[in-house]
Amino acid sequence: MSNAEATASPDHTGSGSGTAPVHNPEAARLRALLEPAVQANRLYLEDVAIIPGSHRVVHVVVDLPQEETGGVSLDVIADISRVLSDVLDNDPNDDGRPYDLEVSSPGVGRPLTEPRHWRRARGRMVKVNVIQGENMTGRVHSVDDGGVTLVPEIAVKKGMKPRQGEPVKLPFDRIRNGKVEIEFSHLQEDGLEPEHNGPSEEA
């Protein structure tokens, strides 16, 4: 039986241990082991990484399904932490070494690099790094299999409200990445405070 501690750390990435996670065959095996339980709780398994050491850390990142908006709440993080801890404790291929389980959500600072990331960002203000073109800032209007439609914000004189341009379709193959711009109104909708990473709790 493993001595697992589930640490609920919503809306930020990183373990706080100061050691970079290692992606290896064991992490891939644990991903396959944990994914059914995550999906059964209507969540998406974003990543599984192992942070090595005398007391290793299994770091799991979960997100809401791409069709949902908002963030993963602290209560949901705590619930899925308990579920995943039980799965790991009953892992038939576990070698018996102690570990800590950390479960977190990606948060608004995650780079937008995959179509599902963009779908989760619908309605958000984003900065887009464009390949062979001028970078853009705008609100995500819609996302389909081919790319992202943005309503761009056009800069105006200082002190004036930004103007919205005509919708622009950016194919995925022209997007290097994007980043959500923090807006206070959206943080309130998600139950977060500005620059808030959420407390860590043992579940």
Short mmCIF file of N, CA and C in Angstrom, two decimals, residues 29-101:
data_model
loop_
_atom_site.label_atom_id
_atom_site.label_comp_id
_atom_site.label_asym_id
_atom_site.label_seq_id
_atom_site.Cartn_x
_atom_site.Cartn_y
_atom_site.Cartn_z
N ARG A 29 2.18 4.80 -18.46
CA ARG A 29 1.42 3.68 -17.89
C ARG A 29 0.39 4.20 -16.88
N LEU A 30 0.81 5.14 -16.05
CA LEU A 30 -0.12 5.69 -15.07
C LEU A 30 -1.23 6.50 -15.73
N ARG A 31 -0.91 7.15 -16.83
CA ARG A 31 -1.96 7.88 -17.56
C ARG A 31 -3.05 6.92 -18.03
N ALA A 32 -2.62 5.78 -18.60
CA ALA A 32 -3.58 4.77 -19.06
C ALA A 32 -4.39 4.20 -17.89
N LEU A 33 -3.74 4.10 -16.73
CA LEU A 33 -4.42 3.56 -15.55
C LEU A 33 -5.46 4.54 -15.00
N LEU A 34 -5.12 5.84 -15.00
CA LEU A 34 -5.96 6.84 -14.36
C LEU A 34 -7.04 7.42 -15.27
N GLU A 35 -6.81 7.38 -16.57
CA GLU A 35 -7.72 8.06 -17.50
C GLU A 35 -9.18 7.61 -17.40
N PRO A 36 -9.47 6.30 -17.29
CA PRO A 36 -10.88 5.90 -17.18
C PRO A 36 -11.58 6.51 -15.97
N ALA A 37 -10.88 6.60 -14.84
CA ALA A 37 -11.49 7.19 -13.63
C ALA A 37 -11.73 8.68 -13.82
N VAL A 38 -10.81 9.37 -14.49
CA VAL A 38 -10.98 10.80 -14.75
C VAL A 38 -12.18 11.02 -15.66
N GLN A 39 -12.27 10.24 -16.73
CA GLN A 39 -13.38 10.38 -17.66
C GLN A 39 -14.72 10.03 -17.01
N ALA A 40 -14.70 9.06 -16.10
CA ALA A 40 -15.94 8.67 -15.41
C ALA A 40 -16.46 9.80 -14.53
N ASN A 41 -15.58 10.72 -14.15
CA ASN A 41 -15.98 11.87 -13.35
C ASN A 41 -16.16 13.12 -14.21
N ARG A 42 -16.35 12.93 -15.51
CA ARG A 42 -16.63 14.00 -16.47
C ARG A 42 -15.54 15.06 -16.49
N LEU A 43 -14.30 14.60 -16.44
CA LEU A 43 -13.15 15.48 -16.55
C LEU A 43 -12.25 14.99 -17.68
N TYR A 44 -11.31 15.82 -18.07
CA TYR A 44 -10.35 15.48 -19.11
C TYR A 44 -8.97 15.37 -18.48
N LEU A 45 -8.26 14.29 -18.79
CA LEU A 45 -6.91 14.10 -18.24
C LEU A 45 -5.91 14.81 -19.15
N GLU A 46 -5.41 15.95 -18.67
CA GLU A 46 -4.51 16.78 -19.46
C GLU A 46 -3.08 16.22 -19.47
N ASP A 47 -2.61 15.77 -18.31
CA ASP A 47 -1.21 15.34 -18.24
C ASP A 47 -0.98 14.51 -16.99
N VAL A 48 -0.02 13.59 -17.08
CA VAL A 48 0.50 12.86 -15.93
C VAL A 48 2.02 12.92 -16.00
N ALA A 49 2.65 13.34 -14.94
CA ALA A 49 4.11 13.41 -14.90
C ALA A 49 4.59 12.89 -13.55
N ILE A 50 5.81 12.38 -13.55
CA ILE A 50 6.42 11.88 -12.32
C ILE A 50 7.63 12.74 -11.99
N ILE A 51 7.63 13.28 -10.77
CA ILE A 51 8.76 14.07 -10.30
C ILE A 51 9.61 13.15 -9.43
N PRO A 52 10.83 12.82 -9.89
CA PRO A 52 11.63 11.81 -9.18
C PRO A 52 12.20 12.33 -7.88
N GLY A 53 12.64 11.40 -7.08
CA GLY A 53 13.25 11.71 -5.79
C GLY A 53 13.09 10.55 -4.85
N SER A 54 13.62 10.69 -3.63
CA SER A 54 13.48 9.62 -2.65
C SER A 54 12.01 9.37 -2.32
N HIS A 55 11.21 10.44 -2.43
CA HIS A 55 9.76 10.34 -2.25
C HIS A 55 9.15 10.94 -3.50
N ARG A 56 8.87 10.14 -4.50
CA ARG A 56 8.44 10.63 -5.80
C ARG A 56 7.05 11.28 -5.72
N VAL A 57 6.79 12.15 -6.70
CA VAL A 57 5.51 12.84 -6.79
C VAL A 57 4.86 12.47 -8.12
N VAL A 58 3.61 12.02 -8.07
CA VAL A 58 2.82 11.80 -9.27
C VAL A 58 1.95 13.04 -9.45
N HIS A 59 2.23 13.80 -10.49
CA HIS A 59 1.53 15.07 -10.74
C HIS A 59 0.52 14.87 -11.86
N VAL A 60 -0.75 15.10 -11.55
CA VAL A 60 -1.84 14.89 -12.49
C VAL A 60 -2.54 16.22 -12.75
N VAL A 61 -2.75 16.54 -14.03
CA VAL A 61 -3.45 17.76 -14.41
C VAL A 61 -4.78 17.37 -15.07
N VAL A 62 -5.89 17.87 -14.52
CA VAL A 62 -7.21 17.57 -15.07
C VAL A 62 -7.87 18.88 -15.48
N ASP A 63 -8.77 18.77 -16.46
CA ASP A 63 -9.48 19.94 -16.97
C ASP A 63 -10.93 19.57 -17.20
N LEU A 64 -11.77 20.58 -17.39
CA LEU A 64 -13.15 20.32 -17.78
C LEU A 64 -13.19 19.87 -19.24
N PRO A 65 -14.26 19.19 -19.65
CA PRO A 65 -14.41 18.85 -21.07
C PRO A 65 -14.41 20.12 -21.92
N GLN A 66 -14.03 19.99 -23.19
CA GLN A 66 -13.85 21.16 -24.04
C GLN A 66 -15.15 21.92 -24.31
N GLU A 67 -16.30 21.25 -24.13
CA GLU A 67 -17.57 21.93 -24.39
C GLU A 67 -18.03 22.77 -23.20
N GLU A 68 -17.31 22.70 -22.08
CA GLU A 68 -17.70 23.45 -20.88
C GLU A 68 -16.80 24.66 -20.69
N THR A 69 -17.37 25.70 -20.07
CA THR A 69 -16.59 26.90 -19.76
C THR A 69 -16.35 26.96 -18.25
N GLY A 70 -15.47 27.89 -17.85
CA GLY A 70 -15.16 28.02 -16.44
C GLY A 70 -13.95 27.21 -16.05
N GLY A 71 -13.70 27.10 -14.75
CA GLY A 71 -12.54 26.38 -14.25
C GLY A 71 -12.95 25.22 -13.36
N VAL A 72 -11.99 24.37 -13.05
CA VAL A 72 -12.23 23.23 -12.17
C VAL A 72 -12.19 23.73 -10.72
N SER A 73 -13.27 23.50 -9.98
CA SER A 73 -13.37 24.03 -8.62
C SER A 73 -12.49 23.23 -7.66
N LEU A 74 -12.23 23.82 -6.49
CA LEU A 74 -11.44 23.16 -5.46
C LEU A 74 -12.12 21.88 -4.98
N ASP A 75 -13.45 21.91 -4.87
CA ASP A 75 -14.18 20.72 -4.43
C ASP A 75 -14.01 19.57 -5.42
N VAL A 76 -14.08 19.89 -6.71
CA VAL A 76 -13.91 18.86 -7.74
C VAL A 76 -12.49 18.29 -7.70
N ILE A 77 -11.50 19.18 -7.54
CA ILE A 77 -10.11 18.72 -7.43
C ILE A 77 -9.95 17.77 -6.24
N ALA A 78 -10.54 18.13 -5.11
CA ALA A 78 -10.43 17.29 -3.92
C ALA A 78 -11.11 15.94 -4.15
N ASP A 79 -12.29 15.94 -4.78
CA ASP A 79 -13.01 14.69 -5.04
C ASP A 79 -12.22 13.77 -5.97
N ILE A 80 -11.70 14.32 -7.07
CA ILE A 80 -10.98 13.48 -8.03
C ILE A 80 -9.65 13.03 -7.44
N SER A 81 -9.07 13.82 -6.52
CA SER A 81 -7.84 13.40 -5.85
C SER A 81 -8.07 12.12 -5.05
N ARG A 82 -9.19 12.06 -4.35
CA ARG A 82 -9.50 10.86 -3.56
C ARG A 82 -9.72 9.65 -4.48
N VAL A 83 -10.42 9.89 -5.59
CA VAL A 83 -10.69 8.80 -6.54
C VAL A 83 -9.38 8.26 -7.11
N LEU A 84 -8.50 9.16 -7.55
CA LEU A 84 -7.24 8.74 -8.17
C LEU A 84 -6.30 8.11 -7.15
N SER A 85 -6.35 8.57 -5.90
CA SER A 85 -5.54 7.96 -4.85
C SER A 85 -5.94 6.50 -4.66
N ASP A 86 -7.24 6.22 -4.67
CA ASP A 86 -7.72 4.84 -4.54
C ASP A 86 -7.26 3.98 -5.70
N VAL A 87 -7.31 4.55 -6.92
CA VAL A 87 -6.87 3.80 -8.10
C VAL A 87 -5.39 3.45 -7.98
N LEU A 88 -4.58 4.42 -7.57
CA LEU A 88 -3.14 4.18 -7.44
C LEU A 88 -2.83 3.19 -6.33
N ASP A 89 -3.58 3.26 -5.22
CA ASP A 89 -3.37 2.32 -4.12
C ASP A 89 -3.67 0.88 -4.54
N ASN A 90 -4.52 0.71 -5.54
CA ASN A 90 -4.89 -0.63 -6.01
C ASN A 90 -4.23 -0.98 -7.34
N ASP A 91 -3.18 -0.24 -7.69
CA ASP A 91 -2.44 -0.50 -8.92
C ASP A 91 -1.74 -1.86 -8.82
N PRO A 92 -2.10 -2.83 -9.67
CA PRO A 92 -1.49 -4.16 -9.56
C PRO A 92 -0.01 -4.18 -9.92
N ASN A 93 0.44 -3.15 -10.64
CA ASN A 93 1.85 -3.11 -11.06
C ASN A 93 2.68 -2.12 -10.24
N ASP A 94 2.12 -1.66 -9.11
CA ASP A 94 2.86 -0.73 -8.27
C ASP A 94 4.05 -1.43 -7.61
N ASP A 95 5.20 -0.74 -7.53
CA ASP A 95 6.40 -1.36 -6.97
C ASP A 95 6.53 -1.14 -5.46
N GLY A 96 5.52 -0.49 -4.86
CA GLY A 96 5.53 -0.34 -3.40
C GLY A 96 6.26 0.87 -2.87
N ARG A 97 6.91 1.64 -3.76
CA ARG A 97 7.60 2.85 -3.29
C ARG A 97 6.60 3.92 -2.89
N PRO A 98 6.87 4.69 -1.84
CA PRO A 98 5.94 5.75 -1.43
C PRO A 98 5.90 6.87 -2.46
N TYR A 99 4.80 7.58 -2.50
CA TYR A 99 4.67 8.70 -3.42
C TYR A 99 3.66 9.70 -2.85
N ASP A 100 3.71 10.91 -3.38
CA ASP A 100 2.68 11.92 -3.13
C ASP A 100 1.91 12.11 -4.43
N LEU A 101 0.60 12.23 -4.31
CA LEU A 101 -0.24 12.52 -5.47
C LEU A 101 -0.62 13.99 -5.44
#
